[in-house]
JSON list of C-alpha atoms in Angstrom, two decimals:
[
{"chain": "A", "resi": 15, "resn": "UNK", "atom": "CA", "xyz": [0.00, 0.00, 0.00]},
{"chain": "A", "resi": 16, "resn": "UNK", "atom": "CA", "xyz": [1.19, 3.57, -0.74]},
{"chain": "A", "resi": 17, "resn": "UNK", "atom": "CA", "xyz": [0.31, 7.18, 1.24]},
{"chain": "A", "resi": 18, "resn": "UNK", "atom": "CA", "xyz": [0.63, 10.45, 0.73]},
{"chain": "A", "resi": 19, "resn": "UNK", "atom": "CA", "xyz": [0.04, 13.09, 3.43]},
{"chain": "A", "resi": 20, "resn": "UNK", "atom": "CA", "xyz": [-3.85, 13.77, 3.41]},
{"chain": "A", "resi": 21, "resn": "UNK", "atom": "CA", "xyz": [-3.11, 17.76, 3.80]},
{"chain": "A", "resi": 22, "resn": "UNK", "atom": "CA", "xyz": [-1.01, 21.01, 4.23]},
{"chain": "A", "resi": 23, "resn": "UNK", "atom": "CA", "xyz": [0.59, 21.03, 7.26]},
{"chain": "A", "resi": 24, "resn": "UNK", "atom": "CA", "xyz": [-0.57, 17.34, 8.25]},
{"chain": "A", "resi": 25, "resn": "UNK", "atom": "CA", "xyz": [1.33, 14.34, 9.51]},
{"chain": "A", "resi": 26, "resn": "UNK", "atom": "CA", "xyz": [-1.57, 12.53, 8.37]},
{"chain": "A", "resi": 27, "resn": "UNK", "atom": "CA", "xyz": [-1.10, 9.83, 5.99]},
{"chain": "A", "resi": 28, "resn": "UNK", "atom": "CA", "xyz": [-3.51, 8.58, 3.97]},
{"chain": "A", "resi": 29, "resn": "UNK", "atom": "CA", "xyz": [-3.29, 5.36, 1.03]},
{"chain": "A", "resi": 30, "resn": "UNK", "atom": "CA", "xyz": [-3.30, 6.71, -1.85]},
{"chain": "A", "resi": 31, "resn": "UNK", "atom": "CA", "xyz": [-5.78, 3.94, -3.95]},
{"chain": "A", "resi": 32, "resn": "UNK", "atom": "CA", "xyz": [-8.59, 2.22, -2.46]},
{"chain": "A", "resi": 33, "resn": "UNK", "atom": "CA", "xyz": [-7.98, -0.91, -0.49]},
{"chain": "A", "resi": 34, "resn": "UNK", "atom": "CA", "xyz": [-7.79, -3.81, -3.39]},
{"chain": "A", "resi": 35, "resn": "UNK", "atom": "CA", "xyz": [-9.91, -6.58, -2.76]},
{"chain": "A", "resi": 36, "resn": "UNK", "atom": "CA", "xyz": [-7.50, -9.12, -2.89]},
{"chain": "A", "resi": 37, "resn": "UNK", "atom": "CA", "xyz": [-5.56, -7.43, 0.71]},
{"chain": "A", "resi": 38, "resn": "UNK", "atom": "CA", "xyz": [-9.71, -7.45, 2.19]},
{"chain": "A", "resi": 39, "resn": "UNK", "atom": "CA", "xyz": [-10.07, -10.83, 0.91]},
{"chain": "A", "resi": 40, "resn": "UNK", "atom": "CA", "xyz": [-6.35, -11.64, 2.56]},
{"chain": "A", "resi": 41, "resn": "UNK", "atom": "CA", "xyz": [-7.44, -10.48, 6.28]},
{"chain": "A", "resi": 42, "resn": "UNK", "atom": "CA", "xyz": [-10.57, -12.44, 5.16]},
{"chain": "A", "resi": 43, "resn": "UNK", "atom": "CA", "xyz": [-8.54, -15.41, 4.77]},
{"chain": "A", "resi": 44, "resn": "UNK", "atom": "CA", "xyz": [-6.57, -14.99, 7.59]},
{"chain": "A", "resi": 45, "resn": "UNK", "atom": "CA", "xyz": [-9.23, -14.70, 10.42]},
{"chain": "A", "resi": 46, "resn": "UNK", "atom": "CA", "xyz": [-11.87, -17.33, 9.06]},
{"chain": "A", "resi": 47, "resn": "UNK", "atom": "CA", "xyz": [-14.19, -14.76, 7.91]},
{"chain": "A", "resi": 48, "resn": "UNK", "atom": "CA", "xyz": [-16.69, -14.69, 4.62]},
{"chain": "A", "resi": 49, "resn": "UNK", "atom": "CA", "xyz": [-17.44, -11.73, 2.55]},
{"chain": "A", "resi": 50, "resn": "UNK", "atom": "CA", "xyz": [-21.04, -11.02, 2.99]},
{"chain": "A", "resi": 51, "resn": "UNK", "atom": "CA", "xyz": [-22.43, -9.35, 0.07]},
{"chain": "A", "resi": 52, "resn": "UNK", "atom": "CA", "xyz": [-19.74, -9.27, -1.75]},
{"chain": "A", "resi": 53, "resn": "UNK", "atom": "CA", "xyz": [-20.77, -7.71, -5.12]},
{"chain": "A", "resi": 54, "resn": "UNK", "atom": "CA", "xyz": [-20.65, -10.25, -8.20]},
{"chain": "A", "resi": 55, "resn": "UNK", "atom": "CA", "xyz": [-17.99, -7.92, -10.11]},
{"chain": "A", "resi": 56, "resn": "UNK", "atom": "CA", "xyz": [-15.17, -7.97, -7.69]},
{"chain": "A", "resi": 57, "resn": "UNK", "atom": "CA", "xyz": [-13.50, -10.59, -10.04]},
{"chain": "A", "resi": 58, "resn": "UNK", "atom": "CA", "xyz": [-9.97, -9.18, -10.09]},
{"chain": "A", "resi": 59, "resn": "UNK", "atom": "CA", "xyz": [-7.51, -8.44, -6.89]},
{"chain": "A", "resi": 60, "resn": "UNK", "atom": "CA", "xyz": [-7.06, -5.08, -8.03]},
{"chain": "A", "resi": 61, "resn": "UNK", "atom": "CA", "xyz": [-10.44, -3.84, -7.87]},
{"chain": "A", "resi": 62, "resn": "UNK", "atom": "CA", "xyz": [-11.25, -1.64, -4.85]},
{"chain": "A", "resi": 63, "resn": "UNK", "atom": "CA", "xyz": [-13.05, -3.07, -2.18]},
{"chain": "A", "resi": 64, "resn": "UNK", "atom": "CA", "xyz": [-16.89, -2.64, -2.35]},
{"chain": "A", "resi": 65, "resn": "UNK", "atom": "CA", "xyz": [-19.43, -3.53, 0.08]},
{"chain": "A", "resi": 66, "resn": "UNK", "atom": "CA", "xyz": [-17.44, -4.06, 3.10]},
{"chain": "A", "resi": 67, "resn": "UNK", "atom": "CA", "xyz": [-19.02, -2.92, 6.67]},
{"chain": "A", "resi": 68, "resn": "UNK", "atom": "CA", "xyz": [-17.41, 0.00, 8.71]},
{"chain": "A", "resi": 69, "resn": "UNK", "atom": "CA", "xyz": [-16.83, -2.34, 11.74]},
{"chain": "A", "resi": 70, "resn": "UNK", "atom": "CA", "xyz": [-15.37, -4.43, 9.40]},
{"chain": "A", "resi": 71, "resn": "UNK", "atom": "CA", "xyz": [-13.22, -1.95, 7.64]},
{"chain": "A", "resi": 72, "resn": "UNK", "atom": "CA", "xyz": [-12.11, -1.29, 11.59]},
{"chain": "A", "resi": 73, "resn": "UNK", "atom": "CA", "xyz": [-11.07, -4.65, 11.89]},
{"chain": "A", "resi": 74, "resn": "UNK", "atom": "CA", "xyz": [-9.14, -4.83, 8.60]},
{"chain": "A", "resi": 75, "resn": "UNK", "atom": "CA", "xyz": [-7.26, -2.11, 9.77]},
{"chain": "A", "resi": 76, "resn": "UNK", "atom": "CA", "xyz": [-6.48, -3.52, 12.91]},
{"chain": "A", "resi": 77, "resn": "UNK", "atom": "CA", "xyz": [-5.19, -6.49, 11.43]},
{"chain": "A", "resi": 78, "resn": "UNK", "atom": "CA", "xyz": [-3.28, -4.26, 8.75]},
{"chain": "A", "resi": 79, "resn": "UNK", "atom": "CA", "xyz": [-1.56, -2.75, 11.53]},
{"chain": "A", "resi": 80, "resn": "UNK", "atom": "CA", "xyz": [-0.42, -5.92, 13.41]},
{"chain": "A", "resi": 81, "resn": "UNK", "atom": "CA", "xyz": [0.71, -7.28, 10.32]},
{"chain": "A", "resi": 82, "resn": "UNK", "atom": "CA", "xyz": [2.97, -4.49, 8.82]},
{"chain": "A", "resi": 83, "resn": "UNK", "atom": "CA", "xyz": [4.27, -3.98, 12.42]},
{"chain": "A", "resi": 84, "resn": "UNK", "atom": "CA", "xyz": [5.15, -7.75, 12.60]},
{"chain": "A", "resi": 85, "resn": "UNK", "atom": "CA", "xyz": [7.01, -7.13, 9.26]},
{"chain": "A", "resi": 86, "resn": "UNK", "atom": "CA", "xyz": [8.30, -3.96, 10.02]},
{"chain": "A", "resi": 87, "resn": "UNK", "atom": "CA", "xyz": [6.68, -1.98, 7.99]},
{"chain": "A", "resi": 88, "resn": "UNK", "atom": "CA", "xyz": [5.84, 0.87, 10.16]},
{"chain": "A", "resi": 89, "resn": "UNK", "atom": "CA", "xyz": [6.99, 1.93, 13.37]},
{"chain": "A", "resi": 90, "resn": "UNK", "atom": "CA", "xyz": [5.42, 0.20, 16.83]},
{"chain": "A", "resi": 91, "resn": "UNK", "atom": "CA", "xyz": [3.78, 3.42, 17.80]},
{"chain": "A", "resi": 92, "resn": "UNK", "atom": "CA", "xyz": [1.67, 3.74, 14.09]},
{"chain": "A", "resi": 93, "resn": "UNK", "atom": "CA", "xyz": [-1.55, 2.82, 13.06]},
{"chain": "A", "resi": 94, "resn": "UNK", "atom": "CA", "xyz": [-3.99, 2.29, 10.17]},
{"chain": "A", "resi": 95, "resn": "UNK", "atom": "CA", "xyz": [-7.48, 3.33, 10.78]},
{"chain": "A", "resi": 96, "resn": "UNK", "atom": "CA", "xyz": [-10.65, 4.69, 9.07]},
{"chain": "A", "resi": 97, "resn": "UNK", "atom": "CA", "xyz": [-10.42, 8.97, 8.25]},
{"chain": "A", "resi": 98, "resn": "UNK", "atom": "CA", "xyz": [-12.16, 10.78, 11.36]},
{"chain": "A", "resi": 99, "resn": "UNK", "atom": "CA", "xyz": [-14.70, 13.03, 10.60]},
{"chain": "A", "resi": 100, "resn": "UNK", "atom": "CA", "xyz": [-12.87, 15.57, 9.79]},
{"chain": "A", "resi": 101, "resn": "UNK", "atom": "CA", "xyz": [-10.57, 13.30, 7.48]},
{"chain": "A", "resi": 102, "resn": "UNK", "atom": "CA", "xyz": [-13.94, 12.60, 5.23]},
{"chain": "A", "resi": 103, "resn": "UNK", "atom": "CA", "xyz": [-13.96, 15.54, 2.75]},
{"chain": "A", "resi": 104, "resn": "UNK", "atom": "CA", "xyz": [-10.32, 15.95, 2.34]},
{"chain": "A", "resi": 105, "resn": "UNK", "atom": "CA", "xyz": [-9.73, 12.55, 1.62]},
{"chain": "A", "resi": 106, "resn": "UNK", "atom": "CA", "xyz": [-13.03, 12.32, -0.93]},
{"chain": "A", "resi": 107, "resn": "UNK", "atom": "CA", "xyz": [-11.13, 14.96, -3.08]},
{"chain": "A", "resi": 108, "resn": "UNK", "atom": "CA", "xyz": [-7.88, 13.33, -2.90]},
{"chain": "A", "resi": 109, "resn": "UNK", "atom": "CA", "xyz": [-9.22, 10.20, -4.41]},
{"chain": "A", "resi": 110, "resn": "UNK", "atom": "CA", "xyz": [-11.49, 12.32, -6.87]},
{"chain": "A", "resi": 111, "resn": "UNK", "atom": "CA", "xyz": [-8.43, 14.08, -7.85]},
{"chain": "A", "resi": 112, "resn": "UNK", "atom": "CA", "xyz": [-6.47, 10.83, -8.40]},
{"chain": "A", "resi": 113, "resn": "UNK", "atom": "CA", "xyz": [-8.95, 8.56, -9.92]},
{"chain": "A", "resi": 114, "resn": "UNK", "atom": "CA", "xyz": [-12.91, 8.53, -9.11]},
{"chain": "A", "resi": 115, "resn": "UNK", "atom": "CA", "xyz": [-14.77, 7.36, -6.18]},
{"chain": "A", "resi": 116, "resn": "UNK", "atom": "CA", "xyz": [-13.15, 7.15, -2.78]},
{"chain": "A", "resi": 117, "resn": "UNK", "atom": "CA", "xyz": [-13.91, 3.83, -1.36]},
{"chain": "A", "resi": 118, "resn": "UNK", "atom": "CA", "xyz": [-12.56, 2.48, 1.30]},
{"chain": "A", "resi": 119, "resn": "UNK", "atom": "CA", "xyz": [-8.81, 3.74, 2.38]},
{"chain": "A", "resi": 120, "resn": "UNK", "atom": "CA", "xyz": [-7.21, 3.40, 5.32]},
{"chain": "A", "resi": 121, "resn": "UNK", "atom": "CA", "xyz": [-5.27, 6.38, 7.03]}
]
């Protein structure tokens, strides 16, 4: 996964595509877990995630974290997580500005 800062004067990183289905269908994997709903035209890995539950999306991101910290990846004090609501707007135009519909990203 790749981020950019999410503003000016922000330490706030944000991933700079959607999350692709194949990482959702990874943690999926990984914890015993189905993908309820998941729409018929998620056929390729690199397709964003679609229909995926906020709770959910918390989880994945939880997972993410523990993960990339167990392969060093980021630092023991950093987390992924869902944009606040303050995190919403800027990070709807950052993914309109880069290539459609924000989905679901994790910060």
């Amino acid at each position: 996964m790749e981020f950019v800062p999410l503003g000016e004067g922000t330490s706030v990183l944000i991933g700079r595509y959607e999350v692709r289905a194949r990482d959702y269908d990874k943690w999926l994997r990984a914890t015993g877990r189905v993908w309820e709903g998941k729409p018929a035209f998620l056929i390729g890995g690199e397709t964003a995630a679609a229909s995926v539950s906020q709770e959910n999306a918390k989880q994945f991101c939880g997972w993410l974290t523990l993960e990339d910290r167990s392969d060093g990846l980021i630092p023991a004090g950093a987390v992924y997580r869902l944009p606040g609501a303050r995190e919403v707007r800027p990070a709807q135009c950052l993914g309109n500005l880069q290539h459609g519909r924000q989905r679901f990203r994790v910060v």
